[in-house]
XYZ file of C-alpha atoms in Angstrom:
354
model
C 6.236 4.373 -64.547
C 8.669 2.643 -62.487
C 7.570 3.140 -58.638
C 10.230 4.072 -55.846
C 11.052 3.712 -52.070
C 11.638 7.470 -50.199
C 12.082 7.971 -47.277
C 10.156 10.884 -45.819
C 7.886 12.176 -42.968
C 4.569 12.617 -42.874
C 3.858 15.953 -42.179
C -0.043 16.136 -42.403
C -2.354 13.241 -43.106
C -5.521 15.150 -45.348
C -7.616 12.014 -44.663
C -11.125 12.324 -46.227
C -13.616 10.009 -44.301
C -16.427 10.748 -46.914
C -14.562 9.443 -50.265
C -11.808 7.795 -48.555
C -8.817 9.504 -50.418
C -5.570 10.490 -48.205
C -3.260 13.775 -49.154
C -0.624 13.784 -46.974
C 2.332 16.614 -47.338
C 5.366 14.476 -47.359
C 8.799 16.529 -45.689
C 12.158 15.981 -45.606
C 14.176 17.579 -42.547
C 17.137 17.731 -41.458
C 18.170 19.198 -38.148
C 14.452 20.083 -37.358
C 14.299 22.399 -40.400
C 12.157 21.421 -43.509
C 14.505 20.665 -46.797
C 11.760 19.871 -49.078
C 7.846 19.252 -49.034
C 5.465 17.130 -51.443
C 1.820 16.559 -51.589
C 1.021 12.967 -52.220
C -1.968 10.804 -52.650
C -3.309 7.358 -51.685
C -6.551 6.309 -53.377
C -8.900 4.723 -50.998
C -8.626 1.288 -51.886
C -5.082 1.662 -51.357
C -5.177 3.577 -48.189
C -7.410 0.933 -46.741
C -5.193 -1.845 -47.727
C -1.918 -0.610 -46.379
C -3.646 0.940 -42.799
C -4.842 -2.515 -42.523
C -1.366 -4.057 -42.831
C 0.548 -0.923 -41.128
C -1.677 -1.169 -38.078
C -1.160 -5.189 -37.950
C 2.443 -4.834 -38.091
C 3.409 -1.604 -35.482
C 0.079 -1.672 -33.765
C -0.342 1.972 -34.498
C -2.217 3.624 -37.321
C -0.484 6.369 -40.079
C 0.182 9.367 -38.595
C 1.842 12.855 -38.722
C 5.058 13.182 -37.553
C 5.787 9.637 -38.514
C 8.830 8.592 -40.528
C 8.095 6.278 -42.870
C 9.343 4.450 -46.189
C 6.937 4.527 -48.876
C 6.892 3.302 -52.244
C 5.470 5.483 -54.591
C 5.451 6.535 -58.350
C 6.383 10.088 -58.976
C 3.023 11.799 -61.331
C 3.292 15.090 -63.240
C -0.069 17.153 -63.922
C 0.259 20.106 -66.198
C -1.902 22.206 -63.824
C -0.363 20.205 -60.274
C 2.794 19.870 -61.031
C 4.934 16.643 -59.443
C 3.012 14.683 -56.963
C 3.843 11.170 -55.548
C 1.363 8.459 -55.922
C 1.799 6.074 -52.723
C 0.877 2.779 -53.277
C 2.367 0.756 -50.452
C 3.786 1.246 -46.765
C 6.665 -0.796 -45.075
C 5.746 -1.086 -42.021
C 9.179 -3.063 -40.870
C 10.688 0.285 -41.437
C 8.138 2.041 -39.458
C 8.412 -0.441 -36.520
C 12.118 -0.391 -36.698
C 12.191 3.242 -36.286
C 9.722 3.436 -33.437
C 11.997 0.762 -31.676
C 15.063 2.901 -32.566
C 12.691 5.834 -30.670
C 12.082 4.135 -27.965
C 15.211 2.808 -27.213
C 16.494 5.849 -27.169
C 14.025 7.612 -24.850
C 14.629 4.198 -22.805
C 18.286 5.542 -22.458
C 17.437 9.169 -21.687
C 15.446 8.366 -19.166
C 18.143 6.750 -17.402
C 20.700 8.865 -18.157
C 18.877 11.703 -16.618
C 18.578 9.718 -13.762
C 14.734 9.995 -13.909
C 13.246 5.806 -14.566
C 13.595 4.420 -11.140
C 12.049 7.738 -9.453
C 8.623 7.131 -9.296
C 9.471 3.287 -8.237
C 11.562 4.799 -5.483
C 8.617 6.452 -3.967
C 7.343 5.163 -0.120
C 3.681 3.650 -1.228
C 1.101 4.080 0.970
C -0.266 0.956 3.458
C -3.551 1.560 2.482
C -4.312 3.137 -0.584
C -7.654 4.264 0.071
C -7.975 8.039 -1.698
C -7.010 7.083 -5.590
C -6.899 9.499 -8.261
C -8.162 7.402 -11.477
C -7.052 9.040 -14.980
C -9.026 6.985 -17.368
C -12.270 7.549 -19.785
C -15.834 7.646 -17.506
C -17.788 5.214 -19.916
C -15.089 2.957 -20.487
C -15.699 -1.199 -19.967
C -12.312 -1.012 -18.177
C -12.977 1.966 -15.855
C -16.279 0.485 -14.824
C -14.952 -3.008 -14.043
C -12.391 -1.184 -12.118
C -15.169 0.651 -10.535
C -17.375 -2.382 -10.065
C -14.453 -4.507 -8.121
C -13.781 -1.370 -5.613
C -17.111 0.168 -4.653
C -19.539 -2.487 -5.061
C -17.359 -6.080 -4.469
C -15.091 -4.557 -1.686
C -16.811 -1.149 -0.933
C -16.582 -1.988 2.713
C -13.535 -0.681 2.365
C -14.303 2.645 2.069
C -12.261 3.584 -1.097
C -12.634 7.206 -2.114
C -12.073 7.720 -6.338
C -12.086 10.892 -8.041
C -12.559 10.093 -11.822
C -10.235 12.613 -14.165
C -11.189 12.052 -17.632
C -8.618 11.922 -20.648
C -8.098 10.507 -23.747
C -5.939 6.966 -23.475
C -4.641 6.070 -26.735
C -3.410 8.061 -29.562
C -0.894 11.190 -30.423
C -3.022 13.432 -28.541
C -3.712 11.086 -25.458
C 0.106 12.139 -24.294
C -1.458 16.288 -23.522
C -4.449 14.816 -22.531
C -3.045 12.273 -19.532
C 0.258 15.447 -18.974
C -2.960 17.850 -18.411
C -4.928 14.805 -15.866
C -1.197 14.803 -13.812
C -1.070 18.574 -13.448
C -4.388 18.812 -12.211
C -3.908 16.274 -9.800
C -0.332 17.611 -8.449
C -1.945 20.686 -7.689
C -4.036 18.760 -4.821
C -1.826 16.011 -4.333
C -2.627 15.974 -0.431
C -5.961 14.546 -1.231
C -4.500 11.809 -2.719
C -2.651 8.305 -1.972
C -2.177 7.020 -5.294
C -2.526 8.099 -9.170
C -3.681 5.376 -11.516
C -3.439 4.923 -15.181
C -6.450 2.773 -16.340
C -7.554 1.572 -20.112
C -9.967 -1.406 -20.788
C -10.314 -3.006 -24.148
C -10.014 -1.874 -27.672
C -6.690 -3.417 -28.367
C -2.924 -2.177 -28.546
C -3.302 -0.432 -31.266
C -2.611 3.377 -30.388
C -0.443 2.702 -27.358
C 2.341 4.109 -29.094
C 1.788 7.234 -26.453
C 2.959 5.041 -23.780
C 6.335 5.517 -25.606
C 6.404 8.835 -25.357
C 9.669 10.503 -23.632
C 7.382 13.787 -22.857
C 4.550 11.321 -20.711
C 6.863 8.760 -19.682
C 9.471 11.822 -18.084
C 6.045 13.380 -16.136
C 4.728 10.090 -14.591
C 8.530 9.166 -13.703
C 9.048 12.397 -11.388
C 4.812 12.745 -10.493
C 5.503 13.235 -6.370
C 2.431 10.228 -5.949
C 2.911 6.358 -6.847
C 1.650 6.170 -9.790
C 0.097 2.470 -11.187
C -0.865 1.499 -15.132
C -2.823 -0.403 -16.518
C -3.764 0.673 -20.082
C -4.064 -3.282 -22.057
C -2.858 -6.336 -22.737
C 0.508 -5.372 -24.493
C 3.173 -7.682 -24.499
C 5.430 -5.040 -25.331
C 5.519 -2.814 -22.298
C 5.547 0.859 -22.971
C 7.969 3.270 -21.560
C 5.253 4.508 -19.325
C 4.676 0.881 -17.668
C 8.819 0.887 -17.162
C 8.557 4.161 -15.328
C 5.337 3.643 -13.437
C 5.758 2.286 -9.365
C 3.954 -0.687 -10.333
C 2.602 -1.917 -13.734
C -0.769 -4.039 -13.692
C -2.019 -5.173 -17.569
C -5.680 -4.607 -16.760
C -7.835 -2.007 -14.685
C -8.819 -5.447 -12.896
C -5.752 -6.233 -11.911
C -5.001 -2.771 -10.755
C -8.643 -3.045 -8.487
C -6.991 -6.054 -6.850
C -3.740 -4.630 -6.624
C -5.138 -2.187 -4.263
C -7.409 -4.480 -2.421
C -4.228 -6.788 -2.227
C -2.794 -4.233 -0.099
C -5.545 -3.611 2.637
C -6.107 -7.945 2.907
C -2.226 -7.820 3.596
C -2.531 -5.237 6.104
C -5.848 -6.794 7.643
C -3.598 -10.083 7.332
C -0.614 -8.493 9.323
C -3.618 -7.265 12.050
C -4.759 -10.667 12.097
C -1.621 -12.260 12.777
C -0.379 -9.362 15.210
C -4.411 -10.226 17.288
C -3.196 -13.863 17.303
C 0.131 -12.910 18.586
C -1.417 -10.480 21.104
C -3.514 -13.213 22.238
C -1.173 -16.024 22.565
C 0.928 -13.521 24.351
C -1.416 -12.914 26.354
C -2.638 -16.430 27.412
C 0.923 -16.727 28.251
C 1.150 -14.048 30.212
C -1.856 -15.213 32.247
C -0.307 -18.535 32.261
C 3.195 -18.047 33.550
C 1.658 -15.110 36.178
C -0.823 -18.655 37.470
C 2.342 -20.429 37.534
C 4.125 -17.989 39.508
C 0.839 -17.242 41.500
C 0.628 -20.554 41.964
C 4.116 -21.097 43.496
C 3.776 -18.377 45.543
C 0.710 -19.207 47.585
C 2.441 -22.963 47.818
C 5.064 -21.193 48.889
C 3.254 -19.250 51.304
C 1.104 -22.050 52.742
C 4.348 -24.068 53.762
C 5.545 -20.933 55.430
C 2.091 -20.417 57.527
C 2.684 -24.028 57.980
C 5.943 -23.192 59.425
C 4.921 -20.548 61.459
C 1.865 -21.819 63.271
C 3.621 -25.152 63.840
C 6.710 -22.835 65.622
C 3.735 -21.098 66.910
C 2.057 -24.157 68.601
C 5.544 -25.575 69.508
C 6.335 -22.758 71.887
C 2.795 -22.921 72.800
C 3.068 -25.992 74.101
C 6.289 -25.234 75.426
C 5.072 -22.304 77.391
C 2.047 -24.428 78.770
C 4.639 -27.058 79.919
C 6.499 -24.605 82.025
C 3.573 -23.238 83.036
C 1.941 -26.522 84.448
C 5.946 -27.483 85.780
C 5.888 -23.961 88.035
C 1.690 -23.825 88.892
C 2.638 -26.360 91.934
C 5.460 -24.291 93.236
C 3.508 -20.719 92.385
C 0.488 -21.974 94.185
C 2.180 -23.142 97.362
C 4.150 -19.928 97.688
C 1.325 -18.020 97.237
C -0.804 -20.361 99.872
C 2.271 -19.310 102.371
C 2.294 -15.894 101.817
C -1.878 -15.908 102.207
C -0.992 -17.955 105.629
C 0.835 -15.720 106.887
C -1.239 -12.694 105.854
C -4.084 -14.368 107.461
C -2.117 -14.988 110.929
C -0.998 -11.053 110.862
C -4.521 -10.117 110.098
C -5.583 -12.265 113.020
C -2.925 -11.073 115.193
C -3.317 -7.344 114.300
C -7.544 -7.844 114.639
C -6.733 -9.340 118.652
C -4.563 -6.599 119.593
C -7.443 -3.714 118.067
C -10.277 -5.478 119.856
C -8.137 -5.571 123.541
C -7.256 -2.086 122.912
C -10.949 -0.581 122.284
C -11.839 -3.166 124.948
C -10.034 -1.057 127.297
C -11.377 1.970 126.154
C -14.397 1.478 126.423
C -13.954 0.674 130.658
């Protein structure tokens, strides 16, 4: 039974954790409509074997909706009918057409004029009320928390947790459902971040999503990641106003912001101060000068001053003499018409009196 490579799309997976066995139904569409459909089967030693290797390879696991090229052998059961026996995965394929999907989104998103919006947005000087989309019990969330409320919670940093799932197909309605909630109160917010600690890249295929990475691109807040260590950057990270690769590094990113504004305070109290101190300085200078200034002009004054002083006593003591003797004269002669006037009013009541 020679096996084949189809290409086909997994419709449903039919995974069975208890034995192990995977069903999926197997489609074939073509302009969204279904052309044909086929159960299949991978036996559990199989399925274990080729998750392993698919997950290495496109750091995602199997899932519906996936295309993928199998190789399988085609089985007929009298009571089944046809059925395809999978026995192998390429993954290449799978990774080639996931870069083929992204690239693609990649271009929508700029054709629609949509990547660079959230970038373009004003951010905030200090960050302080942050809306955190992550999972509660999380390593990375608490780190996160640790660094901003316990390390640096003098800075008064106000969180409001909204819980979603962060990796896998249905993380994308899950984080679309944490944005909508938050847009409805966006005035209590500064900032929306992204956050996912640990557990690998594997399911960060989500992050490639047109449908997520469209919503954070127009959200009306700044919006800043950091979902892993991936060295392939999701469409998410492109569109986000700032991509940090670990909750960590998003804590600091925020506390980077208020040391650069407590920095520019610093440096503008410095300033202030030297201006000041100059200020002071150049108004001594100048106060100084002036009461130089004014001292030689008091000088000036009360030397003018003493000048005609002394000029005034001069003429004074030239014209005493001369006053003095006129004066004398004019008392002389006052005293002889006194005399003369007293003679004459003593003969006259003289003669009165006999």
């Amino acid at each position: 039974n020679k096996p084949y490579w189809i290409k086909t799309e997994i419709a449903k997976m039919n995974a069975y954790t208890k034995s192990g066995h995977c069903y999926p139904d197997l489609v074939e569409k073509q302009d969204g409509k279904i052309l044909a459909q086929m159960r299949a089967t991978i036996w559990v030693d199989t399925y274990k074997r080729i998750s392993r290797q698919f997950e290495d390879i496109t750091q995602k696991p199997i899932s519906e909706g996936m295309t993928v090229l199998v190789l399988a052998k085609v089985n007929f059961h009298p009571n089944y009918g046809f059925s395809l026996n999978i026995i192998d995965i390429d993954a290449a394929f799978t990774l080639g057409e996931m870069a083929k999907e992204k690239a693609e989104s990649l271009k929508r998103l700029k054709a629609e004029g949509i990547f660079n919006l959230n970038k373009s947005l004003t951010f905030p000087k200090l960050p302080q009320r942050i809306a955190v989309i992550s999972v509660g019990t999380s390593k990375g969330y608490q780190d996160f928390l640790n660094i901003i409320t316990q390390s640096y919670g003098h800075l008064n940093f106000k969180l409001e947790l909204f819980p979603a799932l962060l990796q896998g197909d249905k993380a994308i309605l899950s984080i679309a459902e944490a944005l909508e909630k938050i847009e409805e109160s966006k005035a209590k917010y500064d900032v929306v971040t992204i956050i996912r600690g640990g557990g690998g890249d594997v399911g960060l295929s989500c992050y490639d999503s047109f449908i997520l990475a469209s919503k954070v691109a127009r959200f009306p807040l700044p919006v800043i990641s950091g979902i892993g260590h991936s060295t392939n950057e999701t469409l998410v990270e492109m569109v986000t106003h700032a991509n940090k690769i670990t909750p960590t590094d998003v804590a600091y990113f925020f506390i980077g912001h208020f040391q650069e504004q407590m920095a520019i305070l610093k440096e503008f109290s410095l300033t202030f101060r030297s201006s000041i101190l100059d200020k002071l300085k150049n108004e001594q200078q100048i106060l100084k000068s002036t009461h130089h200034r004014f001292k030689i002009e008091v000088n000036t004054l009360l030397q003018s001053h003493d000048y005609n002083l002394r000029e005034h006593r001069q003429r004074l003591r030239s014209s005493l003499p001369s006053l003095f003797k006129t004066q004398d004269k004019e008392l002389s002669q006052i005293g002889h018409q006194l005399k003369s006037h007293s003679k004459q009013k003593l003969q006259f009541q003289k003669q009165l009196v006999t």
